[in-house]
Coordinates of N, CA and C in Angstrom, one line a residue:
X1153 N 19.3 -11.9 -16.8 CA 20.6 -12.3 -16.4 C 21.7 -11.3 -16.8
X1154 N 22.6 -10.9 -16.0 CA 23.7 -10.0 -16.2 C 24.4 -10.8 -17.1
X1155 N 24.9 -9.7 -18.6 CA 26.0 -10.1 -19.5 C 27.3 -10.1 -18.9
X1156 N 27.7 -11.2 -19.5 CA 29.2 -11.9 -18.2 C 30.5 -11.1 -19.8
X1157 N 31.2 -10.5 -19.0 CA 32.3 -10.6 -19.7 C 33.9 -11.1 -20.0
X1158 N 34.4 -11.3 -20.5 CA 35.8 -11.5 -20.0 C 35.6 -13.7 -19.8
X1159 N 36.6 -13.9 -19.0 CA 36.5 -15.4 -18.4 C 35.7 -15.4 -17.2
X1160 N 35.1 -16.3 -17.1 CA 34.8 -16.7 -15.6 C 35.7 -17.3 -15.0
X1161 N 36.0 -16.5 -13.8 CA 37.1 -17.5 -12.5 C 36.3 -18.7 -12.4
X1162 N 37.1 -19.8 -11.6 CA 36.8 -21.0 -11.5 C 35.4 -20.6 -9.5
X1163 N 34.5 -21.6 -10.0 CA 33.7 -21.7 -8.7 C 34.6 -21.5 -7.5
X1164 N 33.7 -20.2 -6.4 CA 34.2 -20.1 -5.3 C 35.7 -20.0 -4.8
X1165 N 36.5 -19.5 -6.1 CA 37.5 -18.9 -5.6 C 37.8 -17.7 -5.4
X1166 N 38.9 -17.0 -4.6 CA 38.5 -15.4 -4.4 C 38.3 -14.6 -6.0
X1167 N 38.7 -14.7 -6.9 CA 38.6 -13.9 -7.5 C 37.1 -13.8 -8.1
X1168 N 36.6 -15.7 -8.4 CA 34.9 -15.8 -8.5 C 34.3 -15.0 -7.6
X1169 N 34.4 -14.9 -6.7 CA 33.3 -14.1 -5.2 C 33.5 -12.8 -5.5
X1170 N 34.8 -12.0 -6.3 CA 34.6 -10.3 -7.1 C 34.3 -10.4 -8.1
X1171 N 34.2 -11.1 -9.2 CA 33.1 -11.4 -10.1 C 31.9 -11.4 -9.6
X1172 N 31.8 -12.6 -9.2 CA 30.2 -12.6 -8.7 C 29.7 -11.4 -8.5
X1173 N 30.3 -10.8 -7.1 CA 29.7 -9.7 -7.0 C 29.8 -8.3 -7.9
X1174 N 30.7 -8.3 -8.3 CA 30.7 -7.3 -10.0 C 29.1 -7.4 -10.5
X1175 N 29.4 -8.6 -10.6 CA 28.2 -9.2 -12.0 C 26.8 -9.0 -11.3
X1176 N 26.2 -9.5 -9.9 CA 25.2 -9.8 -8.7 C 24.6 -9.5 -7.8
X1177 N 25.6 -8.2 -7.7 CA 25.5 -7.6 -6.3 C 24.0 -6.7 -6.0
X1178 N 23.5 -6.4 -7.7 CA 22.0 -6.1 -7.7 C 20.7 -7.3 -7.0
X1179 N 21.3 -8.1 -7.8 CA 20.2 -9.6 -7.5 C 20.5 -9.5 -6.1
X1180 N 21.5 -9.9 -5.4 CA 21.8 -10.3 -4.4 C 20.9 -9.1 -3.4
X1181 N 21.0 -7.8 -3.5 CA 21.0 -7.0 -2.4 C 19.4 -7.2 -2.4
X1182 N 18.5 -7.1 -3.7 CA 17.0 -6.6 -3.9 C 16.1 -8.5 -3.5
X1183 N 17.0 -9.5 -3.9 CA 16.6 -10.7 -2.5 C 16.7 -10.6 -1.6
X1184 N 17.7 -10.0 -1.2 CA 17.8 -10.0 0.4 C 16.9 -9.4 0.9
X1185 N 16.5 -7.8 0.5 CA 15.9 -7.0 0.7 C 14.3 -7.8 1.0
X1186 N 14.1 -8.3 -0.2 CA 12.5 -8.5 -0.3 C 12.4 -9.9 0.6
X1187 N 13.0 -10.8 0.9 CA 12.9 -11.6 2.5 C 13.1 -10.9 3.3
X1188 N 13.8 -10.2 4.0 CA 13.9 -9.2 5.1 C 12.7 -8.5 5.5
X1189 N 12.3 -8.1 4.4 CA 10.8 -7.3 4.3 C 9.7 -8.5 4.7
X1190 N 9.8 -9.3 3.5 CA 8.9 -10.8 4.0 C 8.8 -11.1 5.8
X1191 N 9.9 -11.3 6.0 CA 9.9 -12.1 7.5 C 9.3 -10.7 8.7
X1192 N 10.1 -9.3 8.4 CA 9.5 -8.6 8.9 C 7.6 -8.4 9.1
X1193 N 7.1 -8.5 7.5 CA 6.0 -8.4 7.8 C 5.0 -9.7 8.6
X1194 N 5.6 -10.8 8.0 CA 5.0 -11.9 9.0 C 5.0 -11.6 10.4
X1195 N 6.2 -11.3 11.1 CA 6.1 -11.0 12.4 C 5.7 -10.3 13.2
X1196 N 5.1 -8.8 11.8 CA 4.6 -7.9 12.3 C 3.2 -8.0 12.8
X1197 N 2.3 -8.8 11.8 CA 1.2 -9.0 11.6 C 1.2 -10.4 13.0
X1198 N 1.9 -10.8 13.1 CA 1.8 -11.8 13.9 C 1.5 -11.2 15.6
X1199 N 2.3 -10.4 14.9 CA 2.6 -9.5 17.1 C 1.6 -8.6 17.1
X1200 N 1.1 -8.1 16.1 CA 0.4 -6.6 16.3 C -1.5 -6.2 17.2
X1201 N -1.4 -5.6 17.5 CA -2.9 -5.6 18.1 C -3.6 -5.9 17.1
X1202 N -4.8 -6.7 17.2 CA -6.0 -6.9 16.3 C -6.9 -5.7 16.0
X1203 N -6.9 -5.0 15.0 CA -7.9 -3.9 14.4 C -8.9 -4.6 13.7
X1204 N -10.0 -3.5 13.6 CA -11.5 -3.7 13.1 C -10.9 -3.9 11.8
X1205 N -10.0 -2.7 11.2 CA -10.1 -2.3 9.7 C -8.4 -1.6 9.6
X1206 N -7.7 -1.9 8.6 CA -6.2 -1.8 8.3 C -6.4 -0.6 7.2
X1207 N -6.0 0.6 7.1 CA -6.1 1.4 6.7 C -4.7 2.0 5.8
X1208 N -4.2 2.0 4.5 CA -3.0 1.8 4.2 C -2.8 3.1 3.3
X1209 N -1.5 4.1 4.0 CA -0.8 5.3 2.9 C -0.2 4.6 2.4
X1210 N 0.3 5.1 1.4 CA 1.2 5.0 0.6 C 1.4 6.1 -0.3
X1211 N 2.6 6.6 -0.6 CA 2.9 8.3 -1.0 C 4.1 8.6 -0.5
X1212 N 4.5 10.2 -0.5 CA 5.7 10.7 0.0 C 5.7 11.6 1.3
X1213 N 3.8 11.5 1.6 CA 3.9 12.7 2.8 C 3.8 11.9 4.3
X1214 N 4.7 12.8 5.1 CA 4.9 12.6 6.4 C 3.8 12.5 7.6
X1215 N 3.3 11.7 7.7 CA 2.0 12.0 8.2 C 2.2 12.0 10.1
X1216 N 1.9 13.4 10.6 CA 2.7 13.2 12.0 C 1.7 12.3 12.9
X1217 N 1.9 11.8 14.0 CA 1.3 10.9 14.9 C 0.6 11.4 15.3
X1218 N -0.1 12.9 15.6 CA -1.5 13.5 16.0 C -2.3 13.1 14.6
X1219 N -1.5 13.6 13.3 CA -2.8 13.3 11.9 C -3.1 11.6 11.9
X1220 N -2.2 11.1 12.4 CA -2.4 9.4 12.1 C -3.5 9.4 13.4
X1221 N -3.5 9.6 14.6 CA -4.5 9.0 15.5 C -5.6 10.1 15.0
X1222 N -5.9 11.0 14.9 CA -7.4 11.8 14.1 C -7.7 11.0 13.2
X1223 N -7.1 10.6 12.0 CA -7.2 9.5 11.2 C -8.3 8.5 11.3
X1224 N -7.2 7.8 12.3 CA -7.9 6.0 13.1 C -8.7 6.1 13.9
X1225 N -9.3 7.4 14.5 CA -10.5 8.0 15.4 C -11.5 8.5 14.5
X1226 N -11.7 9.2 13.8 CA -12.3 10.0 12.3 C -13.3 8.6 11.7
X1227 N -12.1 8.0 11.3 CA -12.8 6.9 10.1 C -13.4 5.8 10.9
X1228 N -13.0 5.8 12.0 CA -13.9 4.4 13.3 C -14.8 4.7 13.5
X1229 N -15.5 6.1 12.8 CA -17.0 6.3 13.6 C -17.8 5.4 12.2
X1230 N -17.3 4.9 11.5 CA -18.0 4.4 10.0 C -17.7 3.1 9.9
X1231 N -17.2 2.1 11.2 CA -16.9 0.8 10.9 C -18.1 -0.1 11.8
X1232 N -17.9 -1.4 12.1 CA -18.5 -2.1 12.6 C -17.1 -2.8 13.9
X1233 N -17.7 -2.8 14.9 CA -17.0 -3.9 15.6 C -16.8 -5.3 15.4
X1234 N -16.0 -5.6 14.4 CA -16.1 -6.9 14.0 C -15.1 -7.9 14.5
X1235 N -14.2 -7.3 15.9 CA -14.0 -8.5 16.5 C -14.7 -8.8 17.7
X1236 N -15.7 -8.2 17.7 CA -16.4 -8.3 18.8 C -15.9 -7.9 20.4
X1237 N -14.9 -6.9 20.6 CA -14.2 -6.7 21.5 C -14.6 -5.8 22.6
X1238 N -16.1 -5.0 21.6 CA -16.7 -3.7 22.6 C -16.0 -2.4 21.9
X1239 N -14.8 -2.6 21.2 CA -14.4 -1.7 20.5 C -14.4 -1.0 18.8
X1240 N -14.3 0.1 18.5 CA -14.2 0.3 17.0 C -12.8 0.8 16.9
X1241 N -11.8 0.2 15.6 CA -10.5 0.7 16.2 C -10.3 0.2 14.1
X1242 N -9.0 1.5 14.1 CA -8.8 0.6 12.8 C -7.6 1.2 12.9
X1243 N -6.3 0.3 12.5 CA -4.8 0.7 12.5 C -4.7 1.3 11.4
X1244 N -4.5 3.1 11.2 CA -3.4 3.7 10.0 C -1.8 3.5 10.0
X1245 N -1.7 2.6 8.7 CA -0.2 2.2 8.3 C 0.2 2.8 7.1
X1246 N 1.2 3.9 7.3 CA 2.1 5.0 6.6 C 3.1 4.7 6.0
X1247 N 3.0 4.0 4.3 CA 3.9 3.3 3.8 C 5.0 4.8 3.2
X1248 N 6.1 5.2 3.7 CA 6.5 6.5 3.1 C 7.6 5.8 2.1
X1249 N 7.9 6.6 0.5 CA 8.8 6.4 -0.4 C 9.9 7.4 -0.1
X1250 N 11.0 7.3 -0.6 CA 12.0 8.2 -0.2 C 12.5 9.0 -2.0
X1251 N 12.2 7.9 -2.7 CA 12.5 8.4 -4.4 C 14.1 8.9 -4.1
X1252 N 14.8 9.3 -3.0 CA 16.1 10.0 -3.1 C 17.2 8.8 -3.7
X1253 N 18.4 9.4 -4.2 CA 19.2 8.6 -5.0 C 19.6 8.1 -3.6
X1254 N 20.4 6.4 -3.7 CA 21.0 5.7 -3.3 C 20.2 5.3 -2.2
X1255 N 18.5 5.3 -2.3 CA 17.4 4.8 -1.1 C 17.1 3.7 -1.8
X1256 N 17.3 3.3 -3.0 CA 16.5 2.5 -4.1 C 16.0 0.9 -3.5
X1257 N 16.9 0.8 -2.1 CA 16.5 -0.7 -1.6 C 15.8 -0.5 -0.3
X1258 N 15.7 0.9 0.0 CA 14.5 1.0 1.0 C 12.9 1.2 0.1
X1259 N 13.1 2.1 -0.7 CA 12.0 2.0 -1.4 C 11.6 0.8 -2.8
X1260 N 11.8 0.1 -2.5 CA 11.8 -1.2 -2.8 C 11.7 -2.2 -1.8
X1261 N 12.1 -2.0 -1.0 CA 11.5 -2.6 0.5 C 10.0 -2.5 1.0
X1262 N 9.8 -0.7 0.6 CA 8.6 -0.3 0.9 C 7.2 -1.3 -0.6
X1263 N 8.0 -1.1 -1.2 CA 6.8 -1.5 -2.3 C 6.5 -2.6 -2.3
X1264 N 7.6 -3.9 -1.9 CA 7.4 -5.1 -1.6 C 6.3 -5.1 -0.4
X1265 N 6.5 -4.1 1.1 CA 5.8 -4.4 2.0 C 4.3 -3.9 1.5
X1266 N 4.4 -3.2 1.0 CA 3.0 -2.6 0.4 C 2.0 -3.5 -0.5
X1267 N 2.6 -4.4 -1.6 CA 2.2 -5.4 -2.3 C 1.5 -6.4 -1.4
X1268 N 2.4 -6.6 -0.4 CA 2.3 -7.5 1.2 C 0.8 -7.6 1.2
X1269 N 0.4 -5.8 1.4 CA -0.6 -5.7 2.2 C -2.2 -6.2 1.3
X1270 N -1.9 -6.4 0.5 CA -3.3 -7.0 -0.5 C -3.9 -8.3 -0.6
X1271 N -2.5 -9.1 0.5 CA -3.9 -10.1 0.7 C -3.7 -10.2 2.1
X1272 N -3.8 -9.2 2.8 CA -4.5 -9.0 4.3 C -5.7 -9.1 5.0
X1273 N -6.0 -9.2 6.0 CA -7.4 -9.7 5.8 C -7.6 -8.1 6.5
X1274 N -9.2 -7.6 6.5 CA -9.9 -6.3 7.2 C -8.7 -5.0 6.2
X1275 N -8.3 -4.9 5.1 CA -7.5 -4.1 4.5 C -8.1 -3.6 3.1
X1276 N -8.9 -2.5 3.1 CA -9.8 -2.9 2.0 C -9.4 -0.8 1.8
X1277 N -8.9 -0.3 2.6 CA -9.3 1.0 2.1 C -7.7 1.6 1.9
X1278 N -7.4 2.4 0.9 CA -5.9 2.8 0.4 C -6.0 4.2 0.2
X1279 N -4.8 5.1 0.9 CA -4.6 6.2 0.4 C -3.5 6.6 0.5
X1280 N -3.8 6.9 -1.1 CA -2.0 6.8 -1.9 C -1.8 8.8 -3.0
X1281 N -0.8 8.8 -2.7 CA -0.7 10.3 -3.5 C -0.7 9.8 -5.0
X1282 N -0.5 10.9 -5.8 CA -1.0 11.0 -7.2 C 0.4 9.9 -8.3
X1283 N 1.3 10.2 -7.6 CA 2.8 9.4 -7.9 C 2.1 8.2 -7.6
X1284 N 1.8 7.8 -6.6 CA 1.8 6.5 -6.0 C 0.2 5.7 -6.8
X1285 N -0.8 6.7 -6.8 CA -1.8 6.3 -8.0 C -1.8 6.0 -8.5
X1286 N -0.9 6.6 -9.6 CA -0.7 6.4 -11.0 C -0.4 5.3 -11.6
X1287 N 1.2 4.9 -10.5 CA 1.7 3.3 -10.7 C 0.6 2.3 -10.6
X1288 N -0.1 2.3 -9.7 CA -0.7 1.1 -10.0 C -1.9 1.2 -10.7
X1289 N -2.4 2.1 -11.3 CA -3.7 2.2 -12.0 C -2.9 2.0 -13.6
X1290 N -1.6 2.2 -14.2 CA -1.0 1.6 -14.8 C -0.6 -0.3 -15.0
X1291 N -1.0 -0.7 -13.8 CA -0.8 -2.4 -13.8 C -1.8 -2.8 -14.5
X1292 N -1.3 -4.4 -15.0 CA -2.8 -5.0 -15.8 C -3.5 -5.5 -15.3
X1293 N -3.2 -5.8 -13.4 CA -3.5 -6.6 -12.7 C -4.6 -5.2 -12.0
X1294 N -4.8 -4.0 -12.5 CA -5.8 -3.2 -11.4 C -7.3 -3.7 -11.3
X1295 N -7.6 -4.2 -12.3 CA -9.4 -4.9 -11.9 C -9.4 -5.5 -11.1
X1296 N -8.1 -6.2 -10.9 CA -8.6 -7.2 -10.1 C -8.1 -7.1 -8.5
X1297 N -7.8 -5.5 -8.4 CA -6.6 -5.8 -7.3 C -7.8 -4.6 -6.5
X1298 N -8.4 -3.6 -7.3 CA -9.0 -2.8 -6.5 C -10.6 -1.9 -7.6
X1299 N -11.4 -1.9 -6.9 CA -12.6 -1.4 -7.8 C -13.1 -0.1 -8.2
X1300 N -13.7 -0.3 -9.3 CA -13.9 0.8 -9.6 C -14.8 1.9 -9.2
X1301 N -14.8 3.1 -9.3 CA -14.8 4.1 -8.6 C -16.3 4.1 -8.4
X1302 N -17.2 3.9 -9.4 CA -18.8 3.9 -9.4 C -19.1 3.0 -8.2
X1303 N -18.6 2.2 -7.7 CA -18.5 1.3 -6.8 C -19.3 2.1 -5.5
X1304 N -18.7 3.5 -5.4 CA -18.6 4.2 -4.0 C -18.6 6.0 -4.2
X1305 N -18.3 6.5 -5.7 CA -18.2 7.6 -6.1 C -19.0 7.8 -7.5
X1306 N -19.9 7.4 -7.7 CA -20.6 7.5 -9.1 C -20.9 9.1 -9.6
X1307 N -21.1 9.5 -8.9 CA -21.7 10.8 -8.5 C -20.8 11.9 -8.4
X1308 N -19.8 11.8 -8.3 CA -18.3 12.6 -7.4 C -18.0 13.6 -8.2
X1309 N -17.9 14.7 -8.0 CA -17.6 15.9 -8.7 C -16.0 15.9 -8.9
X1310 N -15.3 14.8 -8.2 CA -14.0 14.9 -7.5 C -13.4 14.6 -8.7
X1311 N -11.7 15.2 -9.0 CA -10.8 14.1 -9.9 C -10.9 12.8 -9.9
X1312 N -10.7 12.2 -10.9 CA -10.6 10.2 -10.8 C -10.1 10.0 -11.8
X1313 N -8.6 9.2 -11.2 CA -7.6 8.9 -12.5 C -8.1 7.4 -12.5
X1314 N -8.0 7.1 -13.9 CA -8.3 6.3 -15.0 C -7.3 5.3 -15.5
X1315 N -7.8 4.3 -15.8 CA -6.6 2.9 -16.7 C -6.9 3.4 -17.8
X1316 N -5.9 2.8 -19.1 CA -6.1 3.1 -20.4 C -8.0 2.4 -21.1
X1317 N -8.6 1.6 -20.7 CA -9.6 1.7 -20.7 C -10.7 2.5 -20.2
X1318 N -10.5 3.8 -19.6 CA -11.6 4.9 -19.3 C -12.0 4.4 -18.0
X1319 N -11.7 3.1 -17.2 CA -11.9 2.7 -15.5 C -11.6 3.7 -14.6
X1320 N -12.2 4.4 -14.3 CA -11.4 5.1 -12.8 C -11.4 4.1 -11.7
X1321 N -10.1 4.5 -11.2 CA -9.8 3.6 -9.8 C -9.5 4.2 -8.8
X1322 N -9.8 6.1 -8.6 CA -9.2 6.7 -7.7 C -9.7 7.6 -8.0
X1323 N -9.7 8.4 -6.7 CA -10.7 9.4 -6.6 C -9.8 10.7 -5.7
X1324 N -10.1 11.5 -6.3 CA -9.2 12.8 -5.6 C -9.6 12.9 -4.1
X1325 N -9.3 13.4 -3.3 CA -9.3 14.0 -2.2 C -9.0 15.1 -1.4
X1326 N -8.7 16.1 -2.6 CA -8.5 17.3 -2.4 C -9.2 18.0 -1.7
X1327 N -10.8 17.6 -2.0 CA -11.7 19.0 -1.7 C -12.5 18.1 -0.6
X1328 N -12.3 17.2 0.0 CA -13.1 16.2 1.0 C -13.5 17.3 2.2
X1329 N -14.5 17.2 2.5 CA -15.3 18.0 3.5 C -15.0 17.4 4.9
X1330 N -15.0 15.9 4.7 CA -14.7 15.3 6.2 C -13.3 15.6 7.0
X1331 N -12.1 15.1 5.5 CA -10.9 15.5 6.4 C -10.4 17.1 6.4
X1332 N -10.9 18.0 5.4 CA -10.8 19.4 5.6 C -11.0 19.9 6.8
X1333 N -12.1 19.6 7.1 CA -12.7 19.9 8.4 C -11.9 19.3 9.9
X1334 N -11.8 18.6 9.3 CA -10.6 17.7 10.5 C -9.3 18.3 10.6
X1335 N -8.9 19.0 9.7 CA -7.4 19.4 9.8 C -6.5 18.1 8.9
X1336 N -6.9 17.5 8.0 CA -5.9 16.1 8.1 C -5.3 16.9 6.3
X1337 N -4.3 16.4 6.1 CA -3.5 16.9 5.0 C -4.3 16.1 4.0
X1338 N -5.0 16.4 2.5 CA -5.0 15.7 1.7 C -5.4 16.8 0.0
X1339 N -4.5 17.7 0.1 CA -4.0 18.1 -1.0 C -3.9 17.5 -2.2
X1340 N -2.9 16.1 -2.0 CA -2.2 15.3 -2.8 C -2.8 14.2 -2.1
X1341 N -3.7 13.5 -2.1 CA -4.6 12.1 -1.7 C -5.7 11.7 -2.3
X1342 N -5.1 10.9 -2.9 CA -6.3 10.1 -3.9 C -6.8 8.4 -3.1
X1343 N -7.8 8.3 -3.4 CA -8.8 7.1 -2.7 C -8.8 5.9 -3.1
X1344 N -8.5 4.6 -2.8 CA -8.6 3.5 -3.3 C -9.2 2.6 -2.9
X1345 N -9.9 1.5 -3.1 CA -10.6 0.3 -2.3 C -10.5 -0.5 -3.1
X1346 N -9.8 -1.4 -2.0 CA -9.6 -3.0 -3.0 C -10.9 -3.4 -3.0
X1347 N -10.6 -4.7 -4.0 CA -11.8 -5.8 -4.2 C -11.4 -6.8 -3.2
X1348 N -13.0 -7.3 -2.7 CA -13.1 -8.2 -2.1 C -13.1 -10.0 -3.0
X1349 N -11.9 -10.2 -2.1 CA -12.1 -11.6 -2.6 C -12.0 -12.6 -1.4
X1350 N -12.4 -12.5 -0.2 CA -12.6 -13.2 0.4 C -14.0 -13.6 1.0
X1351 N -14.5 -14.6 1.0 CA -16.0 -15.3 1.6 C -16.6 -15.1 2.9
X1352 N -14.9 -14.7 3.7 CA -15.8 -15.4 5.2 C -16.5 -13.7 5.7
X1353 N -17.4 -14.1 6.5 CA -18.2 -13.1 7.2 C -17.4 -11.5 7.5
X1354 N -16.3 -11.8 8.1 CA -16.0 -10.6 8.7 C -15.0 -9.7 7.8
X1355 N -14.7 -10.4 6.9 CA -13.7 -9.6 5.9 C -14.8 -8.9 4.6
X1356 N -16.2 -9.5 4.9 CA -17.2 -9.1 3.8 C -17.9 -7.7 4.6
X1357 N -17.8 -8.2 5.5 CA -18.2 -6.7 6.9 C -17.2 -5.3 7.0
X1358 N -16.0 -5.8 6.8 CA -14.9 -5.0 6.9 C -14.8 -4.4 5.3
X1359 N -15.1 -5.2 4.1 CA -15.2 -4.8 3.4 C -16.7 -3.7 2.4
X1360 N -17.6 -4.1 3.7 CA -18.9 -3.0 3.4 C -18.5 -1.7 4.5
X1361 N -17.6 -2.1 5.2 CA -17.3 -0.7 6.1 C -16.1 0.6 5.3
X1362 N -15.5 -0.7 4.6 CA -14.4 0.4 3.6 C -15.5 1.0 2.4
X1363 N -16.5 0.4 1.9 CA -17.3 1.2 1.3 C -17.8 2.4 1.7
X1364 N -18.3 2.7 2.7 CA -19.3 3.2 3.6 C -18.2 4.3 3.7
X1365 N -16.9 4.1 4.3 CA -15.7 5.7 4.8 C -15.5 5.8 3.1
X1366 N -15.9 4.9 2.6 CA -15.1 5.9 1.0 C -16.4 6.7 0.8
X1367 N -17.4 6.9 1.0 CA -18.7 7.2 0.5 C -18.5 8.4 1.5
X1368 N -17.7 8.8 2.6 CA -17.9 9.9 3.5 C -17.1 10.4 3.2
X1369 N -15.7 10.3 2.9 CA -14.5 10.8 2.3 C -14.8 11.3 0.8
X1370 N -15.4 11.3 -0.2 CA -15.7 11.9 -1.1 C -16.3 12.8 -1.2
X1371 N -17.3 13.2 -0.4 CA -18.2 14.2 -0.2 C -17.5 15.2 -0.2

């Protein structure tokens, strides 16, 4: 709670409403923000074509619309058709941060939508830069939010940043033979895969298919 100084004006009179917002105007803008974001994502996921597999950046790099469709064509050859549609198709979603002064409620917008995306269903594979790594391999919630790297990289010659417990939960992507070869940027890309916590059939399918592209992406 913001330290109040001085008197408080009486409720709802003009001078309470420039207090208030003196005092508020933080709370007030970063709620707003994070419903705006809320209702946006509901309606996004509501309207959006149905994909096999949800594929999530998150980082500071620009990823142009030829690297995003090589991407969603690249990693489709390692999924299952699991809506049964005749197709293999997986949407890449490019969460970009701005870190620039006076963005602080866009990129706080972004992180809210980002958080969004973890209980998605077919959303199981993350790639996020070394900034963006770090924060959450720092949470106390990472066991439970995304697995560990032996999972899919036991073997990996690659970088793998670590929780204060010695866990790796990310795996470099520097030296990947698949997207090298492809032309796709990943200098600065590290690998993530959530944990499965759902039962039903097709999110256990989508989630043996995010194993399977992390197992080709490390190479």
């Amino acid at each position: 709670m913001a330290e109040k100084y001085g008197t408080v004006p009486p409720k709802f009179t003009k001078a309470w409403w420039g207090y208030f917002w003196d005092y508020y105007k933080w709370h007030v803008i970063i709620t707003v923000a994070a419903v705006v974001i809320a209702a946006v994502t509901i309606v996004q996921c509501a309207n959006r074509p149905k994909y096999d597999m949800n594929v999530i950046y998150a980082g500071h790099m620009n990823y142009s619309d030829e690297e995003i469709e090589k991407m969603q064509n690249l990693l489709s050859e390692y999924i299952e058709d699991i809506d049964g549609n005749g197709k293999k198709s997986i949407f890449f979603q490019p969460l970009m941060f701005s870190d620039g002064a006076g963005n602080e409620e866009y990129d706080y917008a972004i992180q809210t939508k980002l958080d969004f995306t973890f209980t998605d269903d077919y959303t199981f594979v993350y790639l996020m830069d070394e900034v963006e790594a770090k924060l959450y391999i720092q949470r106390k919630s990472i066991a439970d939010t995304f697995e560990n790297v032996n999972k899919y990289a036991a073997d990996t010659s690659a970088e793998v940043l670590r929780s204060e417990d010695g866990t790796g939960y990310a795996v470099s992507l520097k030296d990947s033979a698949l997207l090298k070869e492809n032309g796709i940027y990943c200098d600065d890309l590290y690998l993530l895969v959530r944990v499965n916590n759902e039962n039903d059939e097709k999110n256990t399918q989508s989630y043996e298919d995010a194993l399977r592209i992390a197992k080709e992406l490390v190479k």
